[in-house]
Amino acid sequence: MASDDIAQLAESLARTQVGDGELSYKGQGLKLDTAQSAQELVQDIKEFQGLRALRLEGNTVGVEAAHAIAGALETKNQLQCCYWSDMFTGRLRSEIPAALMSLGTALMTAGARLVELDLSDNAFGPDGVRGIEALLKSTACHTLRELRLNNCGMGIGGGKILAAALTECHRQSKLVGSLFQLKVFVAGRNRLENEGATALAQAFKVLSRLAKQLFVSCTMLTPLFFMPSHCQALKHLRNVQVINFGDCLVRSQGAVAIAGALREGLPILKELNLSFGEITEDAALVVARAVQDKAQLEKLDLNGNCLGEDGCIALKEAMETMNMGDMLGSLSDDEGEDDSGDSEEDDSGDSEEEETGEPDETEENGVRKLRTVPSPPSSPRTLDMASFFSAPSPDRLLNLGAKRTQLIEQQVDVSDTSKTAVAFLKISSVYQEEPEVRRAVLESIDALLKNAFASSSFETYSFISTLMVMLGLHKIEDGTKSVPVVPGHLVALEHAVRQDYFPQEHMSMLEALVSSQAFESCASARNNLHTTLQRRISQQ
């Protein structure tokens, strides 16, 4: 009989793995549907003195069983770690929120102060996030350091609910003097899409003390999320050590936006993963330069992108030049150069027409007027920005006369960042050192950008990014075409960044962009611009 008792005790200990304040039913494959089926677990919880961690992953818990477990947890005020991933296999999605609410309410009733909460691999959807919303906002989570919600199918709605809950937890914790300092956040494979990811980005901006690790390796993020305005949230994360955007649709524009954030924030970053993101060579080089000053960096992962053989060599050489060659991860899965630009080059002859939005309009109108309105004395001599943009030249700019700045303010739609970028490039393309032309170009640039930056709705980062795309720094798939870079483009930009109207906070991103080899054909103008940007940045 004693032997049987010992064997039973050994089996029980092996099953529950009691130790160091942890009660573990991990991987038992238990199907707990009713209170009766959960009776043994409930009893173990009740009898466990000093319970600090409860592992229930790898089992399946129904609503009634969850309610019974919750009853046992209501007195466990020392509980800190809830490892509850993969806990609802085979359950209806409608069951999970009720089960989570019962468990969450019990933790709040007990006065627990959680440090870790892992609910990964539960596929509970937006409604499941509702089930933990109250818990996340409560004092039980003011002490939370690690939150794992990987592969939960939260969707856009769940992402928004989660973002609001984390923000509210931060606000409430400040009111009681116990600042919410999340260190690890994992939310991959959640179909957040742009809206959900953007909501979380805004939450992270509030949670500026987020530390240690940031994982948002969600394959459903689209390029819009990685626009500069969204990536600005990253620069507020002063204590982040790991960023994983692997297998996201980062693409070149997003990579450059991330590089801009790297220049201004993330001072103790140790690891950056931008693998399999359709990033091209030029953008990868911008990222490499952006991590140059990260003294604690241990790994940069750009594998599986679109660098091409030459791009991989260039990236390796760039990292070695910065004495960071050993920090670059493998590039063995590089997918070769992006061929998306072929179709763009095929119809490059139409780029002028598409950029102005007036294909052959002036010439056609001129022909019609000659045929239908005999000798109109004023029409051929009418000067406006459209006539200049149709065929930019120094003479045409000068012929606009003293009213050119007024015409720019009236006729260029600065609410559209693409049109503003096109106008900037066309005006600066006619730059010459001849004093009259030089003055006309720079005065026109001032009029254009003053008007644009003065508008509260003008998206400065979008303008800079679009400008760099048009200058051929990298390609995106929205049909934006590049133009040949001429010194005037960079001279005008260098002039602009010296002016008070140019936003100081965007200097770092621009400095990262103009470091690219794409401007080697205008090395002198590029170097002057780079020097001016560095000087302005040092004055911040």
XYZ file of C-alpha atoms in Angstrom:
540
model
C 0.000 0.000 0.000
C 2.839 2.380 0.905
C 4.513 1.521 -2.387
C 1.333 2.411 -4.266
C 1.124 5.730 -2.411
C 4.715 6.576 -3.326
C 4.105 5.690 -6.967
C 0.961 7.821 -7.021
C 2.822 10.751 -5.461
C 5.671 10.423 -7.965
C 3.195 10.365 -10.841
C 1.447 13.447 -9.477
C 4.718 15.353 -9.085
C 5.808 14.382 -12.586
C 2.505 15.565 -13.959
C 2.336 18.903 -12.186
C 6.085 19.745 -12.081
C 5.934 21.728 -8.860
C 8.952 23.880 -8.014
C 10.193 27.424 -7.475
C 6.678 28.722 -7.005
C 5.548 27.250 -10.330
C 2.666 24.871 -10.895
C 2.888 23.352 -14.357
C 0.376 21.342 -16.321
C 2.252 22.145 -19.511
C 1.660 19.812 -22.446
C -0.642 17.439 -20.579
C -3.201 17.467 -23.384
C -6.015 17.682 -20.850
C -9.528 18.389 -22.079
C -11.136 20.392 -19.307
C -14.771 20.956 -20.226
C -16.529 21.046 -16.876
C -15.774 22.035 -13.307
C -15.611 18.334 -12.464
C -12.957 17.632 -15.098
C -10.863 20.500 -13.729
C -11.288 19.465 -10.082
C -7.762 18.072 -9.647
C -6.160 21.178 -11.153
C -8.358 23.432 -9.045
C -7.378 21.561 -5.901
C -3.674 21.786 -6.769
C -3.979 25.549 -7.203
C -5.825 25.993 -3.924
C -3.277 23.973 -1.977
C -0.229 25.586 -3.576
C 1.282 28.070 -1.149
C 3.209 30.959 -2.703
C 2.036 30.307 -6.262
C 4.003 32.585 -8.585
C 3.663 30.914 -11.981
C 0.915 28.816 -13.554
C 1.566 26.907 -16.767
C -1.520 25.682 -18.594
C -0.217 25.659 -22.183
C -0.922 22.620 -24.304
C -4.312 21.840 -22.753
C -7.825 22.862 -23.750
C -10.059 24.699 -21.296
C -13.794 25.281 -21.668
C -15.896 28.058 -20.155
C -17.123 26.065 -17.140
C -13.657 24.716 -16.361
C -12.155 28.201 -16.703
C -14.716 29.514 -14.227
C -13.717 26.817 -11.725
C -10.006 27.553 -12.181
C -10.734 31.250 -11.743
C -12.354 30.527 -8.388
C -9.139 28.922 -7.191
C -7.038 31.857 -8.425
C -9.014 34.499 -6.530
C -6.802 34.090 -3.452
C -3.456 33.846 -5.250
C -2.149 37.368 -4.825
C 1.490 36.335 -5.379
C 0.864 35.064 -8.906
C 3.174 36.823 -11.376
C 3.472 34.633 -14.467
C 0.626 33.168 -16.518
C 1.827 30.893 -19.302
C -1.458 30.252 -21.030
C -0.584 29.759 -24.682
C -2.305 27.093 -26.807
C -4.997 26.696 -24.176
C -8.183 26.645 -26.257
C -7.563 24.056 -28.984
C -10.844 22.817 -30.412
C -12.921 25.452 -28.656
C -15.453 27.631 -30.401
C -14.187 31.166 -30.756
C -17.312 32.355 -28.937
C -16.268 30.356 -25.837
C -12.824 31.872 -25.462
C -13.727 35.469 -24.448
C -15.918 34.243 -21.591
C -13.170 31.924 -20.351
C -10.583 34.708 -20.516
C -12.879 37.132 -18.709
C -13.327 34.664 -15.829
C -9.590 34.153 -15.473
C -8.813 37.857 -15.802
C -11.413 38.849 -13.224
C -9.926 36.327 -10.804
C -6.463 37.852 -11.178
C -7.856 41.320 -10.502
C -9.833 40.073 -7.497
C -6.747 38.401 -6.064
C -4.748 41.602 -6.339
C -2.109 39.846 -8.429
C 0.731 41.847 -9.951
C 1.606 40.176 -13.235
C 5.077 40.235 -14.735
C 4.532 37.844 -17.663
C 1.390 37.030 -19.626
C 1.582 34.631 -22.567
C -1.597 33.968 -24.531
C 0.035 33.057 -27.848
C -1.382 30.492 -30.282
C -4.938 30.817 -29.052
C -6.565 32.168 -32.239
C -9.187 34.055 -30.256
C -9.690 36.924 -32.702
C -10.854 40.448 -31.830
C -13.422 39.133 -29.348
C -10.665 37.389 -27.444
C -8.867 40.701 -27.029
C -12.104 42.002 -25.535
C -11.835 39.136 -23.071
C -8.523 40.433 -21.698
C -9.212 44.147 -22.181
C -10.266 44.788 -18.577
C -7.300 42.816 -17.252
C -4.809 44.768 -19.375
C -6.213 48.074 -18.128
C -6.190 47.020 -14.472
C -3.610 47.377 -11.712
C -2.812 43.688 -12.204
C -0.910 44.680 -15.354
C 0.798 47.857 -14.129
C 3.799 45.657 -13.360
C 3.637 43.692 -16.629
C 7.022 43.357 -18.334
C 6.371 40.697 -20.972
C 3.238 40.348 -23.084
C 3.083 37.650 -25.738
C 0.128 37.482 -28.091
C 1.688 35.748 -31.079
C -0.624 34.044 -33.580
C -3.904 35.077 -32.003
C -5.693 36.303 -35.131
C -6.469 39.649 -33.521
C -7.104 41.416 -36.811
C -7.536 45.157 -37.220
C -10.199 45.391 -34.514
C -8.189 43.420 -31.999
C -5.095 45.489 -32.706
C -7.011 48.674 -31.997
C -8.518 47.289 -28.778
C -5.108 46.106 -27.611
C -3.484 49.453 -28.412
C -6.160 51.334 -26.481
C -5.866 48.968 -23.505
C -2.072 49.324 -23.310
C -2.336 53.091 -23.567
C -4.947 53.182 -20.800
C -2.822 50.922 -18.599
C 0.066 53.346 -19.046
C -2.166 56.303 -18.174
C -3.653 54.669 -15.088
C -0.262 53.492 -13.842
C 1.083 57.034 -14.017
C -1.804 58.251 -11.881
C -0.863 55.875 -9.066
C 2.881 56.349 -9.448
C 3.772 52.901 -10.816
C 4.830 53.541 -14.394
C 3.903 50.794 -16.861
C 7.201 49.623 -18.385
C 6.584 46.807 -20.838
C 9.861 45.188 -21.891
C 8.863 42.417 -24.280
C 5.977 42.605 -26.717
C 5.319 39.823 -29.223
C 2.421 40.105 -31.658
C 3.368 38.341 -34.866
C 0.916 36.602 -37.186
C -2.103 38.607 -36.125
C -3.434 40.038 -39.397
C -3.146 43.517 -37.970
C -2.883 45.119 -41.403
C -2.256 48.844 -41.626
C -4.943 50.112 -39.261
C -4.189 47.704 -36.437
C -0.435 48.085 -36.770
C -0.735 51.867 -36.897
C -2.814 51.857 -33.711
C -0.135 49.807 -31.968
C 2.571 52.115 -33.318
C 0.803 55.044 -31.704
C 0.548 53.096 -28.452
C 4.283 52.404 -28.534
C 4.880 56.099 -29.000
C 3.095 56.640 -25.690
C 4.891 53.696 -24.109
C 8.205 55.389 -24.770
C 9.921 53.415 -22.018
C 9.319 50.092 -23.777
C 12.512 48.117 -23.357
C 14.412 44.979 -24.257
C 12.544 43.575 -27.255
C 9.992 44.565 -29.843
C 8.626 41.856 -32.117
C 5.962 42.726 -34.651
C 6.930 40.154 -37.247
C 3.502 40.167 -38.858
C 3.369 39.034 -42.470
C 0.122 40.931 -42.964
C 1.729 44.355 -42.533
C 1.693 46.193 -45.855
C 4.051 48.883 -47.176
C 1.770 51.681 -45.969
C 2.593 50.838 -42.353
C 6.257 51.475 -43.054
C 5.670 54.984 -44.389
C 7.808 57.537 -42.529
C 4.901 58.983 -40.553
C 4.187 55.559 -39.040
C 7.819 54.659 -38.420
C 8.323 57.783 -36.359
C 6.900 55.881 -33.391
C 10.095 53.813 -33.370
C 12.356 56.719 -32.502
C 10.511 57.185 -29.208
C 11.442 53.676 -28.048
C 14.621 54.625 -26.204
C 15.228 51.286 -24.488
C 14.464 48.771 -27.226
C 17.213 46.228 -27.895
C 15.636 43.961 -30.526
C 13.412 44.853 -33.481
C 12.092 42.069 -35.691
C 10.247 43.068 -38.854
C 11.278 39.887 -40.627
C 8.972 38.603 -43.364
C 7.040 41.880 -43.486
C 6.395 43.883 -46.642
C 8.866 46.543 -45.585
C 10.188 47.264 -49.088
C 12.663 49.985 -49.900
C 10.560 52.972 -48.926
C 9.786 51.421 -45.557
C 13.434 50.508 -44.986
C 14.480 54.095 -45.602
C 11.768 55.294 -43.211
C 13.020 52.872 -40.552
C 16.563 54.119 -41.179
C 15.390 57.648 -40.470
C 13.953 56.523 -37.144
C 17.180 54.675 -36.344
C 19.170 57.861 -36.777
C 17.067 59.661 -34.185
C 16.289 56.954 -31.646
C 16.867 53.380 -30.492
C 20.254 54.165 -28.904
C 20.834 50.715 -27.369
C 19.596 48.596 -30.285
C 21.304 45.196 -30.403
C 19.499 43.439 -33.226
C 17.592 44.595 -36.309
C 15.829 42.068 -38.518
C 14.565 43.339 -41.883
C 14.832 40.024 -43.706
C 12.573 38.995 -46.587
C 11.122 42.467 -47.046
C 11.685 43.147 -50.784
C 14.367 45.731 -49.962
C 16.698 46.837 -52.772
C 20.415 47.619 -52.675
C 20.242 51.392 -52.209
C 17.757 51.162 -49.352
C 19.794 48.417 -47.668
C 22.853 50.678 -47.789
C 20.844 53.479 -46.173
C 19.887 51.097 -43.361
C 23.506 50.015 -42.958
C 24.665 53.610 -42.569
C 21.851 54.283 -40.113
C 23.140 51.628 -37.692
C 26.726 52.863 -37.883
C 26.483 54.676 -34.556
C 24.687 51.880 -32.696
C 27.485 50.957 -30.295
C 25.634 47.929 -28.906
C 24.542 46.459 -32.248
C 25.241 42.743 -32.544
C 23.311 41.719 -35.650
C 21.807 43.260 -38.785
C 19.708 40.791 -40.781
C 18.947 41.798 -44.379
C 18.768 38.295 -45.819
C 16.147 37.318 -48.385
C 15.788 40.772 -49.939
C 16.352 42.046 -53.485
C 19.956 43.244 -53.406
C 21.354 41.241 -56.290
C 24.898 39.895 -56.433
C 26.484 43.335 -56.739
C 24.246 44.692 -54.001
C 25.269 41.945 -51.587
C 28.914 42.739 -52.270
C 28.305 46.475 -51.809
C 26.487 45.893 -48.522
C 29.241 43.643 -47.185
C 31.879 46.195 -48.182
C 29.924 49.019 -46.547
C 29.627 47.101 -43.282
C 33.315 46.157 -43.356
C 34.291 49.775 -43.999
C 32.418 50.707 -40.823
C 34.157 47.835 -38.956
C 30.802 46.108 -38.604
C 31.276 43.264 -41.058
C 30.836 40.561 -38.435
C 27.453 41.995 -37.453
C 25.895 41.448 -40.888
C 23.880 38.264 -41.096
C 23.942 35.809 -43.969
C 22.761 36.983 -47.395
C 22.503 33.459 -48.807
C 18.772 33.706 -49.494
C 18.912 36.986 -51.405
C 16.278 36.964 -54.138
C 18.240 38.991 -56.683
C 17.618 42.439 -58.071
C 14.037 43.691 -58.179
C 12.750 43.624 -61.754
C 9.663 45.699 -60.982
C 11.220 48.723 -62.639
C 11.347 47.143 -66.118
C 7.810 48.088 -67.023
C 8.427 51.580 -65.755
C 11.453 52.022 -67.995
C 9.594 50.699 -71.016
C 7.247 53.664 -70.981
C 9.709 56.156 -69.566
C 9.086 58.410 -72.520
C 5.727 59.268 -71.004
C 7.125 60.241 -67.630
C 7.036 63.940 -68.353
C 3.401 63.752 -69.314
C 2.370 61.684 -66.318
C 4.199 63.868 -63.824
C 2.602 67.077 -65.017
C -0.786 65.449 -65.498
C -1.152 67.403 -68.791
C -0.024 65.126 -71.645
C 0.617 67.243 -74.757
C -2.023 69.669 -73.566
C -0.136 72.886 -74.339
C 0.873 71.815 -77.811
C -2.573 70.482 -78.600
C -4.227 73.600 -77.294
C -1.842 75.721 -79.292
C -2.680 73.867 -82.476
C -6.402 74.127 -81.860
C -6.190 77.843 -81.157
C -4.289 78.488 -84.363
C -6.934 76.595 -86.292
C -10.091 77.854 -84.590
C -9.197 81.305 -83.255
C -7.256 83.353 -85.795
C -4.263 85.252 -84.425
C -5.124 85.419 -80.694
C -2.631 88.055 -79.570
C -2.360 87.143 -75.886
C -2.704 83.343 -75.639
C 0.761 82.347 -76.932
C 2.410 84.846 -74.578
C 0.380 83.893 -71.463
C 2.837 82.849 -68.744
C 1.929 80.411 -65.999
C 3.525 77.534 -64.142
C 1.954 74.947 -66.450
C 3.814 76.371 -69.435
C 7.073 76.249 -67.485
C 6.462 72.721 -66.175
C 5.657 71.435 -69.675
C 9.212 72.225 -70.793
C 11.397 73.641 -68.005
C 14.196 75.983 -69.028
C 16.051 78.908 -67.430
C 14.526 81.325 -69.932
C 10.983 80.197 -69.218
C 11.529 80.585 -65.491
C 12.967 84.070 -65.962
C 10.110 85.005 -68.296
C 7.652 84.401 -65.474
C 8.992 87.670 -64.129
C 8.652 89.123 -60.661
C 5.334 87.343 -60.136
C 6.877 83.881 -60.336
C 6.718 83.308 -56.568
C 3.089 84.403 -56.506
C 2.306 82.078 -59.414
C 3.915 79.175 -57.566
C 1.865 79.829 -54.438
C -1.327 80.071 -56.481
C -0.860 77.286 -59.018
C 1.063 74.472 -57.293
C -1.144 72.170 -55.221
C 1.014 71.724 -52.128
C -1.621 69.526 -50.490
C -0.322 66.790 -52.799
C 3.200 65.750 -51.789
C 3.850 64.127 -55.179
C 2.942 67.284 -57.091
C 5.072 69.325 -54.719
C 8.028 66.996 -55.297
C 7.566 67.206 -59.070
C 7.470 71.006 -58.892
C 10.629 71.054 -56.774
C 12.512 68.858 -59.244
C 11.403 70.778 -62.319
C 12.319 74.161 -60.848
C 15.685 73.013 -59.511
C 16.549 71.202 -62.747
C 17.119 74.544 -64.541
C 19.594 75.795 -61.936
C 22.679 77.575 -63.259
C 25.450 79.507 -61.534
C 24.593 82.576 -63.617
C 23.385 85.024 -60.892
C 19.982 85.861 -62.370
C 19.051 82.232 -62.959
C 20.433 81.162 -59.586
C 18.363 83.796 -57.798
C 15.201 82.900 -59.732
C 15.545 79.189 -58.950
C 16.247 79.614 -55.238
C 13.515 82.220 -54.763
C 11.077 79.869 -56.480
C 12.164 76.952 -54.282
C 11.675 79.133 -51.198
C 8.181 80.124 -52.329
C 7.237 76.499 -53.012
C 8.532 74.985 -49.782
C 7.511 77.832 -47.492
C 3.965 77.424 -48.738
C 4.108 73.638 -48.360
C 5.690 73.450 -44.907
C 3.385 76.178 -43.605
C 0.382 73.933 -44.240
C -0.627 71.900 -41.186
C -1.829 69.078 -43.448
C 1.421 68.801 -45.421
C 3.107 65.428 -44.825
C 6.765 66.361 -44.732
C 8.126 62.839 -44.408
C 6.004 61.669 -47.310
C 7.334 64.577 -49.389
C 10.969 63.730 -48.597
C 10.432 60.046 -49.284
C 8.657 60.767 -52.576
C 11.426 63.152 -53.568
C 14.049 60.464 -52.980
C 12.057 57.938 -55.007
C 11.877 60.394 -57.890
C 15.622 60.945 -57.604
C 16.112 57.211 -58.075
C 17.207 56.305 -54.562
C 14.861 53.339 -54.560
C 11.787 51.987 -56.286
C 8.260 51.446 -55.063
C 5.367 49.822 -56.857
C 2.962 52.745 -57.030
C 4.115 53.856 -60.478
C 6.276 56.753 -59.297
C 9.012 57.316 -61.854
C 12.531 58.520 -61.270
C 14.259 61.373 -63.088
C 17.944 61.834 -63.955
C 19.704 63.514 -61.048
C 21.355 66.838 -61.883
C 23.433 69.046 -59.563
C 20.648 71.637 -59.402
C 18.414 69.198 -57.532
C 20.918 68.851 -54.708
C 21.978 72.514 -54.753
C 18.351 73.566 -54.284
C 17.867 71.003 -51.529
C 21.027 72.191 -49.773
C 19.701 75.751 -49.947
C 16.334 74.651 -48.549
C 17.721 72.831 -45.515
C 19.623 75.978 -44.516
C 16.376 77.928 -44.285
C 14.294 78.366 -41.148
C 11.186 76.997 -42.847
C 12.728 73.533 -43.275
C 11.646 71.346 -40.315
C 14.608 70.592 -38.076
C 13.237 67.240 -36.954
C 13.537 65.775 -40.457
C 17.244 66.449 -40.945
C 18.413 63.039 -39.740
C 16.216 61.110 -42.131
C 17.276 63.281 -45.052
C 20.935 62.914 -44.092
C 20.545 59.134 -44.193
C 18.965 59.332 -47.624
C 21.529 61.565 -49.318
C 24.413 59.358 -48.193
C 23.456 56.941 -50.951
C 25.762 56.127 -53.863
C 22.830 57.018 -56.124
C 24.146 60.598 -56.137
C 27.731 59.792 -57.190
C 27.154 61.585 -60.503
C 26.710 64.813 -58.530
C 29.347 64.127 -55.883
C 30.295 67.754 -55.244
C 26.713 68.946 -54.758
C 25.930 65.809 -52.736
C 28.894 66.403 -50.428
C 27.877 70.027 -49.857
C 24.355 68.927 -48.987
C 25.659 66.220 -46.667
C 27.935 68.685 -44.862
C 25.103 71.180 -44.411
C 22.808 68.493 -43.034
C 25.420 67.298 -40.552
C 25.946 70.873 -39.387
C 22.205 71.432 -38.931
C 21.861 68.134 -37.048
C 24.693 69.078 -34.683
C 22.830 72.303 -33.889
C 19.715 70.465 -32.710
